[in-house]
Amino acid sequence: MTVPPPPWRSAPRRRAAKPVLSQASIVRAALIVLDDEGFDAVTMRRIAQELETGPASLYAHVSNKDELAELMLDAVLADIQTPEPDPARWDEQVKELVRDQIQVMAAHRGIARIAWDIPVPVTPHSLRLGEATLALLRAGGLTLKQATFAGDALALYAKAYAYEASGWTWGEFDQAEAGERGEQMVAYMRSLPPEAFPNLLHVGEFFSAETAKERLEFALEAFLAGLKVLAKN
């Protein structure tokens, strides 16, 4: 005869089953570690801890950290929406696409660094983004060669801007050290002969967090203005 437990006792809880290990779950865990702890913390051992498994089990889905880094970048690029080319506003579409690239890379700690470490990423979403960029530039009248060179330059600028923005956003640049260095630079520049640097000595006011967006927009506008001239010739 089985005696039921008294009503004030809790029934034993069944341990929740671990989620099925997959490449996608490994990438998600790696992005969590990346955002919380930084790129150097993204190791197979650390990700295995996050997933409550052993490092060896990860290698059935990801061959090494280099492959994982590329998969992480691709997962982030998946958030970028690519527009249908509109010849009437192709230039604005290009600028929007570059802004989106910067935004998604800067939103994740260390992703811009990963983008720099992978000279030519060949993943589903990087290819989709590259094709979309070329299509927009071709819609503006550029030849394939011109569009290729322009797309490469825009991608480099997006990575560089995102890398710098990430450093400030995620605290990878020491604020106190940067402030001290800034004061030293101002003092040094003021000690230089004005007649030797009549322009350079006055540019400091244009470099600040407040002008960051304005500088980005200026660069994009100037670059696209040049492309429009090329497209007409």
Tab-separated table of C-alpha atoms in Angstrom:
chain	number	residue	atom	x	y	z
A	1	MET	CA	0.000	0.000	0.000
A	2	THR	CA	1.371	3.375	-1.027
A	3	VAL	CA	0.849	6.130	1.481
A	4	PRO	CA	0.456	9.568	-0.152
A	5	PRO	CA	2.597	12.404	1.205
A	6	PRO	CA	0.941	14.922	3.485
A	7	PRO	CA	-0.487	17.981	1.694
A	8	TRP	CA	1.979	20.427	3.247
A	9	ARG	CA	4.913	18.770	1.538
A	10	SER	CA	5.949	19.860	-1.934
A	11	ALA	CA	6.067	17.296	-4.648
A	12	PRO	CA	9.596	16.563	-5.845
A	13	ARG	CA	10.521	18.734	-8.771
A	14	ARG	CA	11.867	17.260	-11.921
A	15	ARG	CA	15.049	18.878	-13.103
A	16	ALA	CA	14.501	20.849	-16.270
A	17	ALA	CA	16.002	19.214	-19.299
A	18	LYS	CA	19.006	20.910	-20.812
A	19	PRO	CA	18.349	22.562	-24.156
A	20	VAL	CA	19.512	20.575	-27.137
A	21	LEU	CA	23.029	21.631	-28.057
A	22	SER	CA	23.312	23.127	-31.528
A	23	GLN	CA	25.453	25.549	-33.472
A	24	ALA	CA	22.819	28.254	-32.968
A	25	SER	CA	22.682	27.739	-29.183
A	26	ILE	CA	26.477	27.864	-28.996
A	27	VAL	CA	26.542	31.146	-30.925
A	28	ARG	CA	23.846	32.633	-28.665
A	29	ALA	CA	25.808	31.641	-25.568
A	30	ALA	CA	29.007	33.072	-27.067
A	31	LEU	CA	27.295	36.423	-27.702
A	32	ILE	CA	26.093	36.505	-24.087
A	33	VAL	CA	29.634	35.895	-22.838
A	34	LEU	CA	30.959	38.472	-25.296
A	35	ASP	CA	28.574	41.200	-24.122
A	36	ASP	CA	29.034	40.408	-20.435
A	37	GLU	CA	32.750	39.713	-20.259
A	38	GLY	CA	34.461	40.804	-23.480
A	39	PHE	CA	36.098	39.064	-26.406
A	40	ASP	CA	39.014	37.559	-24.466
A	41	ALA	CA	36.526	35.660	-22.291
A	42	VAL	CA	34.998	33.915	-25.318
A	43	THR	CA	36.640	30.520	-25.050
A	44	MET	CA	35.249	27.067	-25.685
A	45	ARG	CA	35.604	26.268	-21.991
A	46	ARG	CA	33.728	29.406	-20.904
A	47	ILE	CA	30.905	28.828	-23.405
A	48	ALA	CA	30.637	25.209	-22.299
A	49	GLN	CA	30.159	26.465	-18.734
A	50	GLU	CA	27.412	28.805	-19.938
A	51	LEU	CA	25.671	25.845	-21.582
A	52	GLU	CA	26.344	23.484	-18.660
A	53	THR	CA	28.236	21.005	-20.770
A	54	GLY	CA	31.814	20.014	-21.516
A	55	PRO	CA	34.081	21.802	-24.035
A	56	ALA	CA	34.479	18.644	-26.108
A	57	SER	CA	30.761	18.581	-26.879
A	58	LEU	CA	31.006	21.960	-28.620
A	59	TYR	CA	33.398	20.689	-31.263
A	60	ALA	CA	30.680	18.566	-32.815
A	61	HIS	CA	29.063	21.836	-33.924
A	62	VAL	CA	31.924	24.394	-34.114
A	63	SER	CA	35.435	23.415	-35.168
A	64	ASN	CA	37.362	26.163	-33.326
A	65	LYS	CA	37.197	29.695	-31.935
A	66	ASP	CA	37.928	31.257	-35.331
A	67	GLU	CA	34.890	29.581	-36.842
A	68	LEU	CA	32.842	30.572	-33.800
A	69	ALA	CA	33.889	34.224	-34.183
A	70	GLU	CA	32.759	34.204	-37.809
A	71	LEU	CA	29.439	32.646	-36.826
A	72	MET	CA	28.975	35.288	-34.129
A	73	LEU	CA	29.576	38.080	-36.622
A	74	ASP	CA	27.152	36.499	-39.057
A	75	ALA	CA	24.480	36.231	-36.361
A	76	VAL	CA	24.819	39.941	-35.609
A	77	LEU	CA	24.686	40.888	-39.297
A	78	ALA	CA	21.417	38.965	-39.551
A	79	ASP	CA	19.711	41.898	-37.795
A	80	ILE	CA	20.384	44.203	-40.757
A	81	GLN	CA	17.472	44.679	-43.138
A	82	THR	CA	18.530	45.066	-46.775
A	83	PRO	CA	16.302	47.302	-48.942
A	84	GLU	CA	15.102	46.817	-52.482
A	85	PRO	CA	17.214	49.205	-54.610
A	86	ASP	CA	15.426	52.419	-55.513
A	87	PRO	CA	17.263	54.416	-58.226
A	88	ALA	CA	15.494	57.575	-57.035
A	89	ARG	CA	17.060	57.408	-53.569
A	90	TRP	CA	19.886	54.918	-53.848
A	91	ASP	CA	22.297	57.283	-52.079
A	92	GLU	CA	20.083	57.537	-48.994
A	93	GLN	CA	19.659	53.768	-48.998
A	94	VAL	CA	23.437	53.299	-49.012
A	95	LYS	CA	23.833	55.665	-46.064
A	96	GLU	CA	21.056	53.894	-44.160
A	97	LEU	CA	22.715	50.536	-44.769
A	98	VAL	CA	26.072	51.791	-43.482
A	99	ARG	CA	24.420	53.293	-40.396
A	100	ASP	CA	22.695	49.968	-39.729
A	101	GLN	CA	26.009	48.099	-40.009
A	102	ILE	CA	27.613	50.435	-37.505
A	103	GLN	CA	24.662	50.199	-35.142
A	104	VAL	CA	24.529	46.391	-34.970
A	105	MET	CA	28.301	46.025	-34.631
A	106	ALA	CA	28.550	48.678	-31.917
A	107	ALA	CA	25.618	47.118	-30.048
A	108	HIS	CA	27.684	44.020	-29.253
A	109	ARG	CA	30.910	44.292	-27.333
A	110	GLY	CA	33.849	43.109	-29.428
A	111	ILE	CA	31.957	42.367	-32.651
A	112	ALA	CA	33.705	45.203	-34.509
A	113	ARG	CA	37.006	43.715	-33.385
A	114	ILE	CA	35.936	40.355	-34.778
A	115	ALA	CA	34.970	42.055	-38.041
A	116	TRP	CA	38.477	43.506	-38.274
A	117	ASP	CA	40.061	40.123	-37.587
A	118	ILE	CA	38.148	38.557	-40.496
A	119	PRO	CA	39.414	40.384	-43.621
A	120	VAL	CA	36.887	38.805	-46.007
A	121	PRO	CA	33.958	37.207	-44.154
A	122	VAL	CA	32.134	34.695	-46.359
A	123	THR	CA	28.986	33.800	-44.458
A	124	PRO	CA	25.314	33.834	-45.460
A	125	HIS	CA	24.530	37.249	-43.999
A	126	SER	CA	27.818	38.898	-44.942
A	127	LEU	CA	27.248	37.761	-48.531
A	128	ARG	CA	23.657	39.030	-48.393
A	129	LEU	CA	24.885	42.390	-47.107
A	130	GLY	CA	27.634	42.596	-49.721
A	131	GLU	CA	25.245	41.819	-52.566
A	132	ALA	CA	22.750	44.393	-51.264
A	133	THR	CA	25.448	47.069	-51.116
A	134	LEU	CA	26.552	46.358	-54.684
A	135	ALA	CA	22.943	46.374	-55.903
A	136	LEU	CA	22.318	49.801	-54.358
A	137	LEU	CA	25.501	51.246	-55.820
A	138	ARG	CA	24.729	49.788	-59.257
A	139	ALA	CA	21.244	51.328	-59.003
A	140	GLY	CA	23.019	54.673	-58.725
A	141	GLY	CA	24.740	54.157	-62.070
A	142	LEU	CA	28.139	52.868	-60.960
A	143	THR	CA	29.913	50.165	-62.910
A	144	LEU	CA	30.548	46.855	-61.154
A	145	LYS	CA	34.209	47.813	-60.624
A	146	GLN	CA	33.297	51.205	-59.168
A	147	ALA	CA	30.613	49.641	-56.976
A	148	THR	CA	33.064	47.004	-55.749
A	149	PHE	CA	35.685	49.587	-54.750
A	150	ALA	CA	33.048	51.850	-53.191
A	151	GLY	CA	31.468	48.979	-51.265
A	152	ASP	CA	34.853	47.929	-49.924
A	153	ALA	CA	35.626	51.471	-48.746
A	154	LEU	CA	32.223	51.829	-47.082
A	155	ALA	CA	32.614	48.488	-45.296
A	156	LEU	CA	36.053	49.503	-44.005
A	157	TYR	CA	34.701	52.806	-42.742
A	158	ALA	CA	31.742	51.119	-41.041
A	159	LYS	CA	34.047	48.686	-39.237
A	160	ALA	CA	36.439	51.444	-38.186
A	161	TYR	CA	33.662	53.686	-36.893
A	162	ALA	CA	31.980	50.800	-35.068
A	163	TYR	CA	35.301	49.752	-33.528
A	164	GLU	CA	35.886	53.202	-32.068
A	165	ALA	CA	32.257	53.596	-30.959
A	166	SER	CA	32.346	50.182	-29.268
A	167	GLY	CA	35.451	51.149	-27.335
A	168	TRP	CA	33.638	54.062	-25.704
A	169	THR	CA	30.272	52.340	-25.346
A	170	TRP	CA	31.603	49.221	-23.655
A	171	GLY	CA	34.331	50.853	-21.591
A	172	GLU	CA	37.197	49.269	-23.507
A	173	PHE	CA	38.877	52.676	-23.521
A	174	ASP	CA	39.887	53.834	-20.064
A	175	GLN	CA	37.921	57.056	-19.517
A	176	ALA	CA	40.328	58.463	-16.913
A	177	GLU	CA	43.353	57.636	-19.041
A	178	ALA	CA	41.723	59.121	-22.137
A	179	GLY	CA	40.841	62.298	-20.222
A	180	GLU	CA	44.379	62.683	-18.928
A	181	ARG	CA	45.813	62.083	-22.384
A	182	GLY	CA	43.381	64.652	-23.808
A	183	GLU	CA	44.553	67.301	-21.350
A	184	GLN	CA	48.170	66.528	-22.209
A	185	MET	CA	47.418	66.832	-25.912
A	186	VAL	CA	45.709	70.202	-25.448
A	187	ALA	CA	48.655	71.498	-23.431
A	188	TYR	CA	51.106	70.185	-26.012
A	189	MET	CA	49.217	71.669	-28.956
A	190	ARG	CA	49.061	75.067	-27.226
A	191	SER	CA	52.825	75.003	-26.819
A	192	LEU	CA	53.369	74.721	-30.582
A	193	PRO	CA	54.029	77.816	-32.714
A	194	PRO	CA	50.677	79.032	-34.146
A	195	GLU	CA	52.265	80.071	-37.429
A	196	ALA	CA	53.422	76.493	-38.063
A	197	PHE	CA	49.980	74.946	-37.508
A	198	PRO	CA	47.404	77.677	-38.198
A	199	ASN	CA	44.621	75.130	-38.858
A	200	LEU	CA	45.536	72.093	-36.806
A	201	LEU	CA	45.671	74.051	-33.552
A	202	HIS	CA	41.974	74.888	-33.832
A	203	VAL	CA	40.423	71.525	-34.716
A	204	GLY	CA	40.103	70.206	-31.171
A	205	GLU	CA	36.604	71.631	-30.737
A	206	PHE	CA	35.355	69.435	-33.582
A	207	PHE	CA	36.376	66.146	-31.936
A	208	SER	CA	34.070	65.115	-29.135
A	209	ALA	CA	31.272	62.691	-28.337
A	210	GLU	CA	28.807	65.427	-29.296
A	211	THR	CA	30.200	65.695	-32.832
A	212	ALA	CA	30.533	61.952	-33.467
A	213	LYS	CA	27.230	61.614	-35.351
A	214	GLU	CA	27.865	64.822	-37.285
A	215	ARG	CA	31.279	63.545	-38.366
A	216	LEU	CA	29.758	60.267	-39.516
A	217	GLU	CA	27.088	62.019	-41.548
A	218	PHE	CA	29.653	64.362	-43.104
A	219	ALA	CA	31.833	61.441	-44.180
A	220	LEU	CA	28.892	59.578	-45.713
A	221	GLU	CA	27.587	62.674	-47.464
A	222	ALA	CA	31.009	63.539	-48.888
A	223	PHE	CA	31.611	59.974	-50.055
A	224	LEU	CA	28.206	59.639	-51.713
A	225	ALA	CA	28.598	63.044	-53.381
A	226	GLY	CA	31.761	61.760	-55.018
A	227	LEU	CA	30.052	58.571	-56.144
A	228	LYS	CA	27.265	60.577	-57.757
A	229	VAL	CA	29.845	62.430	-59.838
A	230	LEU	CA	31.411	59.133	-60.911
A	231	ALA	CA	28.008	57.735	-61.853
A	232	LYS	CA	27.356	60.671	-64.225
A	233	ASN	CA	30.642	60.242	-66.126
